[in-house]
Amino acid sequence: MTTTQVPAVTSEVIAIRPGPPLAGTVTVDGSKNAALPLLAAAAALRRPVQLANVPANADVQAMLTLLQYAGHRIARPVGEPNTVLVLSSDGTRIAPELFEAAARIRASYYLVPALLAAHDRASLPWPGGCPIGERGMEQHFRVYETFGDRYAVDDHGYTVEARNTHNGSVSVMLPFRSRGASIAAILRAVIARRPLRLGHPNLSPEVTSVLVALQAAGWSAQANERLIALAPPASASQEPLAWTVPGDKIEAGTLACALAATGGNGRIEGVHSKDVAPMVAALRWLGVPVAAQENALTVHAADTQPSHHPLRAIASLSPGGLDADFEPPLMALTLGLPGTHLFADTINPGRHGNLLPQLTRLGADIHEISPTQCRLTGPQRLTGAGVEATDIRTGSALLVAGITAHGVTTLGGLEQLRRGHADLPTKLRALGADICEVTP
Ligand SMILES: CC(=O)N[C@H]1[C@@H](OP(=O)(O)OP(=O)(O)OC[C@H]2O[C@@H](n3ccc(=O)[nH]c3=O)[C@H](O)[C@@H]2O)O[C@H](CO)[C@@H](O)[C@@H]1O
Ligand SMILES: C=C(OP(=O)(O)O)C(=O)O
């Protein structure tokens, strides 16, 4: 950073200044949202699992602590900080700290099957996570009921009790493609060792990576847009398993937006490009050349002209749809690109209420059509200001916006950003961003 004129701060912030186009090569971490269900799947299988490429973000750390409170042992091979060994519960009692700690993350709901397997009962608080609107769980309860379980809810949380009265195949038809409920159904089938037919499933990489992990454990798993069909292996095994967390598609998409926003050229490694396909399609539509290799993306935004195409970024749970978490960094990018661009996120109805006021502080002019739909016309000139990461993706979008805003942007609320990314600012800095941490 070439200036010391950072506004006074009262809590830790990141200060960002615009600079030359970003350039270079960077490798993404493992995906938080894929690591969380894989850790829960390891616990549900009650078989030793070595999980590689585990990211060091706060939500994953929280999940590892929850597994320990639930009686599982966690080990790390010496010298391999991103590898975690999950060793199954020895049947000890659940630590009382579990309840309070589970309220910190949304994904604590993935622990229900593992708790049922070990204790026939799961009592958990309403999940936490990003404050992005009403975030229901009733489809999870429908899944558990279909397996014969009972559940009860109160103001503090919910309890599921296993009633293993049935055998044979279980069929569940989801009314919408909930990722959480899809994984709940899969893990519930795992602990029951019953075949599952899950209709109208979520097929995001976070779900399919659990299916691939179960295949490595001997389960048969087929998935298409209509159905996930799962069946247990003929005999149980206690052989250790080795799984790998896929690279973080959202981190990769955010870094691609940052490269594009500055007109830079760079390479993002460690992500399956098929996981980022909807983001790549949006970038190309906007006139940003992106080459997709199997495990890397190359962004060539230098010396290219924007397309002037209007973007329609509609968050979707459908196969091949635009993941809701891609929307915020895309919104930050399009503020700098010509055209009138439309954004809609009805999946997370509180997202725009978080993101838009923060972008407005930077001078963005965004027309709210409704609480979940907005339109903006670019290019707009943004000016540095103090902003707040009110949820993970609002934080990463503000990093993209701050890189292009004139003057100094200070980003607070870093605990939200760190829930999802171990160190996104360092990755941006590796690409040449003028960025530093400021403590009060
Ligand atoms: C830990 C994790 O992976 N979080 C992701 C997950 O969250 P989340 O757990 O919210 O995702 P789901 O796909 O299950 O839910 C999608 C929407 O349906 C609602 N719903 C879901 C289940 C239910 O029983 N009732 C109900 O109303 C949710 O509140 C949400 O509004 O998917 C979202 C949509 O892609 C992402 O933005 C989040 O990053
Ligand atoms: C919304 C997110 O996470 P969570 O569901 O854990 O709150 C996210 O990862 O952007």
CSV table of C-alpha atoms and ligand atoms in Angstrom, one decimal:
chain,number,residue,atom,x,y,z
A,1,MET,CA,0.0,0.0,0.0
A,2,THR,CA,1.5,3.3,-1.0
A,3,THR,CA,-0.5,5.6,1.3
A,4,THR,CA,-0.9,5.8,5.0
A,5,GLN,CA,-4.1,7.8,4.7
A,6,VAL,CA,-6.5,5.0,5.9
A,7,PRO,CA,-9.6,6.3,7.7
A,8,ALA,CA,-9.5,5.8,11.5
A,9,VAL,CA,-10.8,2.3,12.4
A,10,THR,CA,-12.2,0.9,15.7
A,11,SER,CA,-11.9,-2.8,14.8
A,12,GLU,CA,-9.7,-4.9,12.5
A,13,VAL,CA,-10.3,-4.0,8.9
A,14,ILE,CA,-8.8,-4.7,5.5
A,15,ALA,CA,-7.8,-1.6,3.6
A,16,ILE,CA,-7.9,-1.9,-0.2
A,17,ARG,CA,-6.7,0.6,-2.9
A,18,PRO,CA,-7.0,0.3,-6.6
A,19,GLY,CA,-3.9,-0.6,-8.5
A,20,PRO,CA,-2.7,-2.0,-11.8
A,21,PRO,CA,-4.5,-5.0,-13.3
A,22,LEU,CA,-4.2,-8.1,-11.3
A,23,ALA,CA,-1.9,-10.8,-12.7
A,24,GLY,CA,-0.4,-14.1,-11.8
A,25,THR,CA,-1.3,-17.6,-10.6
A,26,VAL,CA,-3.2,-18.5,-7.5
A,27,THR,CA,-4.5,-21.8,-6.1
A,28,VAL,CA,-7.9,-22.0,-4.4
A,29,ASP,CA,-8.5,-23.7,-1.1
A,30,GLY,CA,-10.8,-26.7,-0.7
A,31,SER,CA,-14.4,-25.7,-0.7
A,32,LYS,CA,-16.1,-25.0,2.7
A,33,ASN,CA,-19.5,-26.0,1.5
A,34,ALA,CA,-18.1,-29.3,0.2
A,35,ALA,CA,-15.9,-30.0,3.2
A,36,LEU,CA,-18.7,-29.7,5.7
A,37,PRO,CA,-20.9,-32.5,4.4
A,38,LEU,CA,-17.9,-34.7,3.7
A,39,LEU,CA,-16.9,-34.4,7.4
A,40,ALA,CA,-20.4,-35.2,8.4
A,41,ALA,CA,-20.5,-38.2,6.0
A,42,ALA,CA,-17.2,-39.5,7.6
A,43,ALA,CA,-18.9,-39.3,11.0
A,44,ALA,CA,-22.1,-40.9,9.7
A,45,LEU,CA,-20.2,-43.8,8.2
A,46,ARG,CA,-18.4,-44.5,11.5
A,47,ARG,CA,-15.3,-45.6,9.5
A,48,PRO,CA,-11.9,-44.0,9.6
A,49,VAL,CA,-11.7,-41.3,6.9
A,50,GLN,CA,-8.6,-39.3,5.8
A,51,LEU,CA,-9.9,-36.1,4.2
A,52,ALA,CA,-7.4,-34.1,2.1
A,53,ASN,CA,-7.6,-30.5,0.9
A,54,VAL,CA,-9.6,-29.4,4.0
A,55,PRO,CA,-9.7,-25.6,4.1
A,56,ALA,CA,-8.7,-23.7,7.3
A,57,ASN,CA,-11.7,-21.4,7.3
A,58,ALA,CA,-13.7,-20.7,10.5
A,59,ASP,CA,-16.8,-22.8,9.6
A,60,VAL,CA,-14.8,-25.9,8.9
A,61,GLN,CA,-12.8,-25.4,12.1
A,62,ALA,CA,-16.2,-25.1,13.9
A,63,MET,CA,-17.4,-28.3,12.3
A,64,LEU,CA,-14.2,-30.2,13.5
A,65,THR,CA,-14.9,-28.9,17.0
A,66,LEU,CA,-18.5,-30.1,16.8
A,67,LEU,CA,-17.3,-33.6,15.7
A,68,GLN,CA,-15.1,-33.7,18.7
A,69,TYR,CA,-17.9,-32.6,21.0
A,70,ALA,CA,-20.0,-35.4,19.5
A,71,GLY,CA,-17.3,-37.9,20.5
A,72,HIS,CA,-15.3,-38.3,17.3
A,73,ARG,CA,-11.5,-38.0,17.3
A,74,ILE,CA,-9.8,-35.7,14.9
A,75,ALA,CA,-6.1,-36.1,14.0
A,76,ARG,CA,-3.8,-34.4,11.5
A,77,PRO,CA,-0.9,-36.1,9.9
A,78,VAL,CA,2.3,-34.2,10.9
A,79,GLY,CA,3.3,-31.8,8.2
A,80,GLU,CA,0.0,-32.0,6.3
A,81,PRO,CA,-2.0,-29.1,7.7
A,82,ASN,CA,-4.8,-29.6,5.2
A,83,THR,CA,-5.4,-33.2,5.9
A,84,VAL,CA,-7.7,-34.4,8.6
A,85,LEU,CA,-8.4,-37.9,10.0
A,86,VAL,CA,-11.9,-38.4,11.3
A,87,LEU,CA,-12.0,-41.4,13.6
A,88,SER,CA,-15.4,-42.7,14.5
A,89,SER,CA,-17.2,-42.1,17.8
A,90,ASP,CA,-16.3,-44.5,20.6
A,91,GLY,CA,-19.8,-44.0,22.0
A,92,THR,CA,-18.8,-41.5,24.7
A,93,ARG,CA,-21.4,-39.0,25.8
A,94,ILE,CA,-22.0,-35.8,23.8
A,95,ALA,CA,-20.2,-32.8,25.3
A,96,PRO,CA,-22.6,-30.2,26.7
A,97,GLU,CA,-20.8,-27.5,24.7
A,98,LEU,CA,-22.1,-29.1,21.4
A,99,PHE,CA,-25.5,-27.4,21.6
A,100,GLU,CA,-24.2,-23.8,21.9
A,101,ALA,CA,-21.3,-24.3,19.4
A,102,ALA,CA,-23.7,-25.9,16.8
A,103,ALA,CA,-25.7,-22.6,16.6
A,104,ARG,CA,-22.7,-20.9,15.0
A,105,ILE,CA,-22.9,-22.6,11.6
A,106,ARG,CA,-25.6,-23.4,9.2
A,107,ALA,CA,-24.1,-26.8,8.4
A,108,SER,CA,-24.5,-28.2,11.9
A,109,TYR,CA,-27.7,-29.7,10.5
A,110,TYR,CA,-25.5,-32.2,8.6
A,111,LEU,CA,-24.6,-33.8,12.0
A,112,VAL,CA,-28.1,-35.2,12.6
A,113,PRO,CA,-27.4,-38.6,11.0
A,114,ALA,CA,-24.1,-39.1,12.7
A,115,LEU,CA,-25.7,-38.3,16.1
A,116,LEU,CA,-28.6,-40.7,15.4
A,117,ALA,CA,-26.1,-43.4,14.4
A,118,ALA,CA,-24.2,-43.1,17.7
A,119,HIS,CA,-27.0,-42.1,20.1
A,120,ASP,CA,-30.4,-42.7,18.4
A,121,ARG,CA,-31.1,-39.1,19.1
A,122,ALA,CA,-30.0,-35.7,17.8
A,123,SER,CA,-30.8,-32.5,19.7
A,124,LEU,CA,-29.4,-29.4,18.0
A,125,PRO,CA,-30.0,-25.7,18.0
A,126,TRP,CA,-31.5,-23.8,15.1
A,127,PRO,CA,-28.5,-23.4,12.8
A,128,GLY,CA,-26.6,-20.2,12.4
A,129,GLY,CA,-24.6,-19.2,9.3
A,130,CYS,CA,-25.1,-16.2,7.0
A,131,PRO,CA,-28.0,-13.9,8.0
A,132,ILE,CA,-29.4,-14.0,4.5
A,133,GLY,CA,-33.1,-14.3,5.2
A,134,GLU,CA,-35.5,-17.0,6.5
A,135,ARG,CA,-33.6,-20.3,6.2
A,136,GLY,CA,-36.0,-23.2,6.8
A,137,MET,CA,-35.3,-26.9,7.7
A,138,GLU,CA,-38.8,-28.4,7.3
A,139,GLN,CA,-37.6,-30.6,4.3
A,140,HIS,CA,-34.9,-32.1,6.5
A,141,PHE,CA,-37.7,-33.1,9.0
A,142,ARG,CA,-39.8,-34.6,6.2
A,143,VAL,CA,-36.8,-36.7,5.2
A,144,TYR,CA,-36.3,-38.0,8.8
A,145,GLU,CA,-40.0,-38.7,9.1
A,146,THR,CA,-39.9,-40.7,5.8
A,147,PHE,CA,-37.2,-42.9,7.5
A,148,GLY,CA,-39.6,-43.4,10.4
A,149,ASP,CA,-37.9,-40.9,12.8
A,150,ARG,CA,-39.8,-38.6,15.1
A,151,TYR,CA,-39.0,-35.0,15.5
A,152,ALA,CA,-39.9,-32.1,17.8
A,153,VAL,CA,-39.1,-28.4,17.5
A,154,ASP,CA,-39.1,-25.5,20.0
A,155,ASP,CA,-37.8,-21.9,20.1
A,156,HIS,CA,-34.2,-23.1,20.7
A,157,GLY,CA,-33.9,-25.9,18.3
A,158,TYR,CA,-35.0,-29.4,17.3
A,159,THR,CA,-34.7,-33.0,18.3
A,160,VAL,CA,-34.8,-36.0,16.0
A,161,GLU,CA,-35.3,-39.5,17.4
A,162,ALA,CA,-34.5,-42.6,15.4
A,163,ARG,CA,-37.2,-45.2,15.2
A,164,ASN,CA,-35.6,-48.0,13.3
A,165,THR,CA,-38.8,-49.9,12.7
A,166,HIS,CA,-38.5,-50.3,8.9
A,167,ASN,CA,-36.2,-52.0,6.4
A,168,GLY,CA,-36.0,-51.8,2.7
A,169,SER,CA,-35.8,-49.0,0.2
A,170,VAL,CA,-36.8,-45.4,1.1
A,171,SER,CA,-38.3,-43.0,-1.4
A,172,VAL,CA,-38.3,-39.3,-0.9
A,173,MET,CA,-39.5,-36.6,-3.4
A,174,LEU,CA,-38.2,-33.2,-2.6
A,175,PRO,CA,-40.5,-30.3,-3.4
A,176,PHE,CA,-37.5,-28.2,-4.4
A,177,ARG,CA,-33.9,-29.0,-4.9
A,178,SER,CA,-32.6,-28.2,-1.4
A,179,ARG,CA,-28.9,-29.0,-1.1
A,180,GLY,CA,-29.2,-29.5,2.7
A,181,ALA,CA,-32.2,-31.8,2.5
A,182,SER,CA,-30.6,-33.8,-0.3
A,183,ILE,CA,-27.5,-34.4,1.9
A,184,ALA,CA,-29.7,-35.1,4.9
A,185,ALA,CA,-31.5,-37.9,3.0
A,186,ILE,CA,-28.2,-39.4,1.7
A,187,LEU,CA,-26.6,-39.5,5.1
A,188,ARG,CA,-29.8,-40.8,6.8
A,189,ALA,CA,-29.8,-43.7,4.3
A,190,VAL,CA,-26.1,-44.3,5.1
A,191,ILE,CA,-26.6,-44.8,8.8
A,192,ALA,CA,-29.7,-47.0,8.1
A,193,ARG,CA,-27.8,-48.9,5.4
A,194,ARG,CA,-31.0,-48.7,3.4
A,195,PRO,CA,-31.4,-48.1,-0.4
A,196,LEU,CA,-32.6,-44.5,-1.2
A,197,ARG,CA,-34.5,-43.1,-4.1
A,198,LEU,CA,-34.3,-39.3,-3.8
A,199,GLY,CA,-36.5,-37.5,-6.4
A,200,HIS,CA,-35.9,-33.9,-7.5
A,201,PRO,CA,-32.5,-33.8,-5.9
A,202,ASN,CA,-29.9,-31.1,-5.7
A,203,LEU,CA,-27.0,-32.0,-7.9
A,204,SER,CA,-24.5,-29.3,-7.0
A,205,PRO,CA,-20.8,-30.4,-6.7
A,206,GLU,CA,-21.3,-30.3,-2.9
A,207,VAL,CA,-23.8,-33.1,-3.2
A,208,THR,CA,-22.1,-35.1,-5.9
A,209,SER,CA,-18.8,-35.1,-4.0
A,210,VAL,CA,-20.6,-36.9,-1.2
A,211,LEU,CA,-21.9,-39.5,-3.6
A,212,VAL,CA,-18.4,-40.0,-5.0
A,213,ALA,CA,-17.1,-40.4,-1.4
A,214,LEU,CA,-19.8,-43.0,-0.7
A,215,GLN,CA,-18.9,-44.9,-3.9
A,216,ALA,CA,-15.3,-45.1,-2.5
A,217,ALA,CA,-16.9,-46.6,0.6
A,218,GLY,CA,-18.6,-49.3,-1.5
A,219,TRP,CA,-22.1,-47.8,-2.0
A,220,SER,CA,-23.7,-47.7,-5.4
A,221,ALA,CA,-24.7,-44.2,-6.4
A,222,GLN,CA,-26.4,-43.0,-9.6
A,223,ALA,CA,-27.5,-39.5,-10.1
A,224,ASN,CA,-29.5,-37.7,-12.8
A,225,GLU,CA,-31.7,-34.6,-12.8
A,226,ARG,CA,-34.7,-36.7,-11.7
A,227,LEU,CA,-33.3,-39.1,-9.2
A,228,ILE,CA,-30.4,-40.0,-6.9
A,229,ALA,CA,-30.4,-43.8,-6.4
A,230,LEU,CA,-28.2,-45.0,-3.6
A,231,ALA,CA,-27.7,-48.6,-2.3
A,232,PRO,CA,-25.4,-50.0,0.4
A,233,PRO,CA,-22.6,-52.4,-0.1
A,234,ALA,CA,-23.3,-56.1,0.5
A,235,SER,CA,-21.1,-56.2,3.6
A,236,ALA,CA,-19.9,-53.6,6.0
A,237,SER,CA,-16.2,-52.7,6.0
A,238,GLN,CA,-14.0,-50.9,8.5
A,239,GLU,CA,-11.2,-50.2,6.0
A,240,PRO,CA,-9.9,-46.6,6.2
A,241,LEU,CA,-11.1,-44.4,3.4
A,242,ALA,CA,-9.3,-41.5,1.7
A,243,TRP,CA,-11.3,-38.6,0.3
A,244,THR,CA,-10.4,-35.2,-1.1
A,245,VAL,CA,-12.4,-32.0,-0.8
A,246,PRO,CA,-12.9,-30.4,-4.2
A,247,GLY,CA,-11.5,-26.9,-4.8
A,248,ASP,CA,-13.6,-24.0,-3.8
A,249,LYS,CA,-15.7,-23.0,-6.8
A,250,ILE,CA,-16.9,-19.8,-5.1
A,251,GLU,CA,-13.4,-18.7,-4.2
A,252,ALA,CA,-12.4,-19.4,-7.8
A,253,GLY,CA,-15.3,-17.5,-9.2
A,254,THR,CA,-14.6,-14.5,-6.9
A,255,LEU,CA,-11.0,-14.4,-8.0
A,256,ALA,CA,-12.0,-14.6,-11.6
A,257,CYS,CA,-14.3,-11.6,-11.1
A,258,ALA,CA,-11.5,-9.7,-9.4
A,259,LEU,CA,-9.1,-10.4,-12.3
A,260,ALA,CA,-11.9,-9.4,-14.8
A,261,ALA,CA,-12.8,-6.2,-12.8
A,262,THR,CA,-9.2,-4.9,-13.1
A,263,GLY,CA,-8.7,-6.0,-16.7
A,264,GLY,CA,-6.0,-8.5,-15.6
A,265,ASN,CA,-4.7,-11.8,-16.9
A,266,GLY,CA,-4.4,-14.6,-14.4
A,267,ARG,CA,-4.7,-18.3,-13.7
A,268,ILE,CA,-6.7,-19.9,-11.0
A,269,GLU,CA,-5.7,-23.4,-10.1
A,270,GLY,CA,-7.2,-26.2,-8.0
A,271,VAL,CA,-10.8,-26.0,-9.0
A,272,HIS,CA,-12.8,-28.4,-11.3
A,273,SER,CA,-13.7,-26.0,-14.1
A,274,LYS,CA,-17.1,-27.9,-14.5
A,275,ASP,CA,-18.0,-26.7,-11.0
A,276,VAL,CA,-17.5,-23.1,-12.1
A,277,ALA,CA,-19.2,-23.5,-15.5
A,278,PRO,CA,-22.2,-21.1,-14.8
A,279,MET,CA,-19.8,-18.4,-13.7
A,280,VAL,CA,-17.5,-19.0,-16.7
A,281,ALA,CA,-20.6,-18.7,-19.0
A,282,ALA,CA,-21.5,-15.4,-17.3
A,283,LEU,CA,-18.0,-14.0,-17.7
A,284,ARG,CA,-17.8,-14.9,-21.4
A,285,TRP,CA,-21.3,-13.4,-22.0
A,286,LEU,CA,-19.9,-10.2,-20.5
A,287,GLY,CA,-17.0,-10.3,-22.9
A,288,VAL,CA,-14.3,-11.6,-20.5
A,289,PRO,CA,-12.3,-14.4,-22.2
A,290,VAL,CA,-11.9,-17.4,-19.9
A,291,ALA,CA,-10.2,-20.6,-20.8
A,292,ALA,CA,-11.3,-23.6,-18.8
A,293,GLN,CA,-8.9,-26.5,-18.3
A,294,GLU,CA,-10.0,-29.5,-16.2
A,295,ASN,CA,-8.5,-28.2,-13.0
A,296,ALA,CA,-7.9,-24.5,-13.7
A,297,LEU,CA,-9.3,-21.4,-15.2
A,298,THR,CA,-7.4,-18.8,-17.1
A,299,VAL,CA,-8.8,-15.3,-17.3
A,300,HIS,CA,-7.6,-13.1,-20.2
A,301,ALA,CA,-9.2,-9.7,-19.5
A,302,ALA,CA,-6.3,-7.5,-20.5
A,303,ASP,CA,-6.8,-5.6,-23.8
A,304,THR,CA,-10.3,-7.0,-24.3
A,305,GLN,CA,-13.5,-5.0,-24.9
A,306,PRO,CA,-16.6,-5.6,-22.8
A,307,SER,CA,-19.5,-7.1,-24.8
A,308,HIS,CA,-22.1,-4.6,-23.6
A,309,HIS,CA,-24.4,-7.6,-23.1
A,310,PRO,CA,-26.9,-7.3,-20.3
A,311,LEU,CA,-26.4,-10.0,-17.7
A,312,ARG,CA,-29.3,-11.8,-16.2
A,313,ALA,CA,-27.9,-13.4,-13.1
A,314,ILE,CA,-30.7,-15.5,-11.5
A,315,ALA,CA,-29.7,-17.6,-8.6
A,316,SER,CA,-30.8,-21.2,-9.1
A,317,LEU,CA,-30.8,-24.6,-7.4
A,318,SER,CA,-31.3,-26.4,-10.7
A,319,PRO,CA,-28.5,-28.5,-12.2
A,320,GLY,CA,-26.3,-26.2,-14.2
A,321,GLY,CA,-27.9,-23.1,-12.7
A,322,LEU,CA,-26.0,-20.2,-11.2
A,323,ASP,CA,-25.2,-20.9,-7.6
A,324,ALA,CA,-26.6,-18.1,-5.4
A,325,ASP,CA,-23.1,-17.6,-3.9
A,326,PHE,CA,-21.7,-16.5,-7.3
A,327,GLU,CA,-24.1,-13.6,-7.5
A,328,PRO,CA,-22.5,-11.1,-5.2
A,329,PRO,CA,-19.0,-11.0,-6.8
A,330,LEU,CA,-20.7,-10.9,-10.3
A,331,MET,CA,-22.7,-7.9,-9.1
A,332,ALA,CA,-19.5,-6.2,-8.0
A,333,LEU,CA,-17.9,-6.9,-11.4
A,334,THR,CA,-20.9,-5.7,-13.5
A,335,LEU,CA,-20.8,-2.3,-11.7
A,336,GLY,CA,-17.8,-1.7,-13.9
A,337,LEU,CA,-19.1,-3.1,-17.2
A,338,PRO,CA,-21.4,-1.5,-19.7
A,339,GLY,CA,-25.0,-2.7,-19.9
A,340,THR,CA,-28.0,-3.0,-17.8
A,341,HIS,CA,-27.7,-6.1,-15.6
A,342,LEU,CA,-30.4,-7.9,-13.7
A,343,PHE,CA,-29.8,-9.9,-10.4
A,344,ALA,CA,-32.3,-12.1,-8.6
A,345,ASP,CA,-31.8,-14.3,-5.5
A,346,THR,CA,-35.0,-15.7,-4.2
A,347,ILE,CA,-33.1,-18.6,-2.6
A,348,ASN,CA,-31.5,-16.4,0.0
A,349,PRO,CA,-34.1,-13.7,0.4
A,350,GLY,CA,-32.1,-11.5,2.7
A,351,ARG,CA,-29.0,-11.4,0.5
A,352,HIS,CA,-29.7,-8.2,-1.4
A,353,GLY,CA,-30.7,-6.5,1.9
A,354,ASN,CA,-27.1,-7.2,3.1
A,355,LEU,CA,-25.2,-6.5,-0.1
A,356,LEU,CA,-26.9,-3.5,-1.7
A,357,PRO,CA,-26.5,-1.0,1.2
A,358,GLN,CA,-22.8,-1.8,1.3
A,359,LEU,CA,-22.3,-1.4,-2.4
A,360,THR,CA,-24.3,1.9,-2.1
A,361,ARG,CA,-21.8,3.1,0.4
A,362,LEU,CA,-19.2,2.9,-2.3
A,363,GLY,CA,-21.4,5.0,-4.5
A,364,ALA,CA,-23.1,2.2,-6.5
A,365,ASP,CA,-26.5,3.1,-8.0
A,366,ILE,CA,-28.6,-0.1,-7.9
A,367,HIS,CA,-32.3,-0.1,-8.5
A,368,GLU,CA,-34.2,-2.5,-6.2
A,369,ILE,CA,-37.1,-3.9,-8.2
A,370,SER,CA,-38.1,-6.0,-5.2
A,371,PRO,CA,-36.3,-7.3,-2.0
A,372,THR,CA,-34.8,-10.1,-4.1
A,373,GLN,CA,-34.4,-8.5,-7.5
A,374,CYS,CA,-32.4,-5.6,-8.6
A,375,ARG,CA,-31.1,-3.9,-11.7
A,376,LEU,CA,-28.0,-1.8,-12.3
A,377,THR,CA,-26.4,0.0,-15.3
A,378,GLY,CA,-22.7,0.1,-15.7
A,379,PRO,CA,-20.1,1.3,-15.9
A,380,GLN,CA,-20.3,3.1,-12.6
A,381,ARG,CA,-17.5,5.0,-10.8
A,382,LEU,CA,-17.1,3.6,-7.2
A,383,THR,CA,-15.4,5.6,-4.5
A,384,GLY,CA,-13.6,4.0,-1.5
A,385,ALA,CA,-15.5,4.1,1.8
A,386,GLY,CA,-15.9,2.1,5.0
A,387,VAL,CA,-18.0,-1.1,4.4
A,388,GLU,CA,-19.0,-4.2,6.3
A,389,ALA,CA,-18.9,-7.9,5.4
A,390,THR,CA,-22.4,-8.6,6.6
A,391,ASP,CA,-22.2,-12.2,5.3
A,392,ILE,CA,-19.5,-14.2,3.6
A,393,ARG,CA,-20.3,-13.4,0.0
A,394,THR,CA,-21.1,-9.8,0.7
A,395,GLY,CA,-17.5,-9.6,2.1
A,396,SER,CA,-15.9,-11.2,-1.0
A,397,ALA,CA,-18.0,-9.0,-3.3
A,398,LEU,CA,-16.8,-5.9,-1.4
A,399,LEU,CA,-13.2,-7.0,-1.9
A,400,VAL,CA,-13.9,-7.1,-5.7
A,401,ALA,CA,-15.6,-3.7,-5.6
A,402,GLY,CA,-12.9,-2.2,-3.4
A,403,ILE,CA,-10.2,-3.2,-5.9
A,404,THR,CA,-11.8,-1.0,-8.5
A,405,ALA,CA,-13.0,1.9,-6.3
A,406,HIS,CA,-11.1,5.2,-6.3
A,407,GLY,CA,-9.4,5.9,-3.0
A,408,VAL,CA,-9.3,3.6,0.1
A,409,THR,CA,-12.0,1.1,0.9
A,410,THR,CA,-11.9,-0.4,4.4
A,411,LEU,CA,-13.7,-3.7,4.9
A,412,GLY,CA,-14.9,-4.7,8.4
A,413,GLY,CA,-16.8,-7.7,9.6
A,414,LEU,CA,-13.8,-9.9,8.8
A,415,GLU,CA,-15.1,-12.7,11.0
A,416,GLN,CA,-17.9,-13.2,8.4
A,417,LEU,CA,-15.4,-13.4,5.5
A,418,ARG,CA,-13.2,-15.8,7.4
A,419,ARG,CA,-16.1,-18.1,8.0
A,420,GLY,CA,-15.9,-19.0,4.3
A,421,HIS,CA,-12.3,-18.3,3.3
A,422,ALA,CA,-9.2,-19.0,5.2
A,423,ASP,CA,-7.5,-16.1,3.6
A,424,LEU,CA,-9.0,-14.6,0.5
A,425,PRO,CA,-7.2,-11.2,0.9
A,426,THR,CA,-3.8,-13.0,0.7
A,427,LYS,CA,-4.8,-14.7,-2.5
A,428,LEU,CA,-5.8,-11.3,-4.0
A,429,ARG,CA,-2.5,-9.8,-2.8
A,430,ALA,CA,-0.6,-12.7,-4.5
A,431,LEU,CA,-2.3,-11.4,-7.7
A,432,GLY,CA,-1.0,-7.9,-7.0
A,433,ALA,CA,-3.9,-6.3,-5.2
A,434,ASP,CA,-3.0,-3.3,-3.0
A,435,ILE,CA,-4.4,-4.7,0.2
A,436,CYS,CA,-3.4,-4.8,3.9
A,437,GLU,CA,-4.8,-5.6,7.3
A,438,VAL,CA,-5.2,-2.7,9.7
A,439,THR,CA,-5.7,-3.2,13.4
A,440,PRO,CA,-7.2,-0.4,15.6
B,1,LIG,C1,-23.5,-24.7,4.1
B,1,LIG,C2,-24.0,-24.5,2.7
B,1,LIG,O1,-23.7,-25.3,1.8
B,1,LIG,N1,-24.7,-23.4,2.5
B,1,LIG,C3,-25.2,-23.2,1.2
B,1,LIG,C4,-26.6,-23.8,1.1
B,1,LIG,O2,-27.4,-23.2,2.1
B,1,LIG,P1,-28.9,-23.8,2.5
B,1,LIG,O3,-28.8,-24.8,3.5
B,1,LIG,O4,-29.7,-22.6,2.8
B,1,LIG,O5,-29.3,-24.5,1.1
B,1,LIG,P2,-30.6,-25.3,0.6
B,1,LIG,O6,-30.3,-25.6,-0.8
B,1,LIG,O7,-30.8,-26.5,1.5
B,1,LIG,O8,-31.8,-24.3,0.8
B,1,LIG,C5,-32.1,-23.4,-0.3
B,1,LIG,C6,-33.2,-22.5,0.3
B,1,LIG,O9,-34.3,-23.3,0.7
B,1,LIG,C7,-34.6,-23.0,2.1
B,1,LIG,N2,-34.9,-24.3,2.7
B,1,LIG,C8,-34.1,-25.3,2.7
B,1,LIG,C9,-34.4,-26.5,3.3
B,1,LIG,C10,-35.6,-26.6,4.0
B,1,LIG,O10,-36.0,-27.6,4.6
B,1,LIG,N3,-36.5,-25.5,4.0
B,1,LIG,C11,-36.1,-24.3,3.4
B,1,LIG,O11,-36.9,-23.4,3.4
B,1,LIG,C12,-33.3,-22.5,2.6
B,1,LIG,O12,-33.6,-21.6,3.7
B,1,LIG,C13,-32.8,-21.7,1.5
B,1,LIG,O13,-33.4,-20.4,1.4
B,1,LIG,O14,-27.1,-23.6,-0.2
B,1,LIG,C14,-27.3,-22.2,-0.5
B,1,LIG,C15,-28.0,-22.1,-1.8
B,1,LIG,O15,-27.2,-22.6,-2.8
B,1,LIG,C16,-26.0,-21.5,-0.5
B,1,LIG,O16,-26.2,-20.1,-0.6
B,1,LIG,C17,-25.3,-21.7,0.9
B,1,LIG,O17,-24.0,-21.3,0.8
B,2,LIG,C1,-24.4,-18.9,2.9
B,2,LIG,C2,-23.3,-19.5,3.1
B,2,LIG,O1,-22.9,-20.3,4.1
B,2,LIG,P1,-23.9,-20.8,5.2
B,2,LIG,O2,-25.0,-21.6,4.5
B,2,LIG,O3,-23.0,-21.7,6.0
B,2,LIG,O4,-24.4,-19.7,6.0
B,2,LIG,C3,-22.2,-19.4,2.1
B,2,LIG,O5,-21.3,-20.2,2.1
B,2,LIG,O6,-22.1,-18.4,1.4
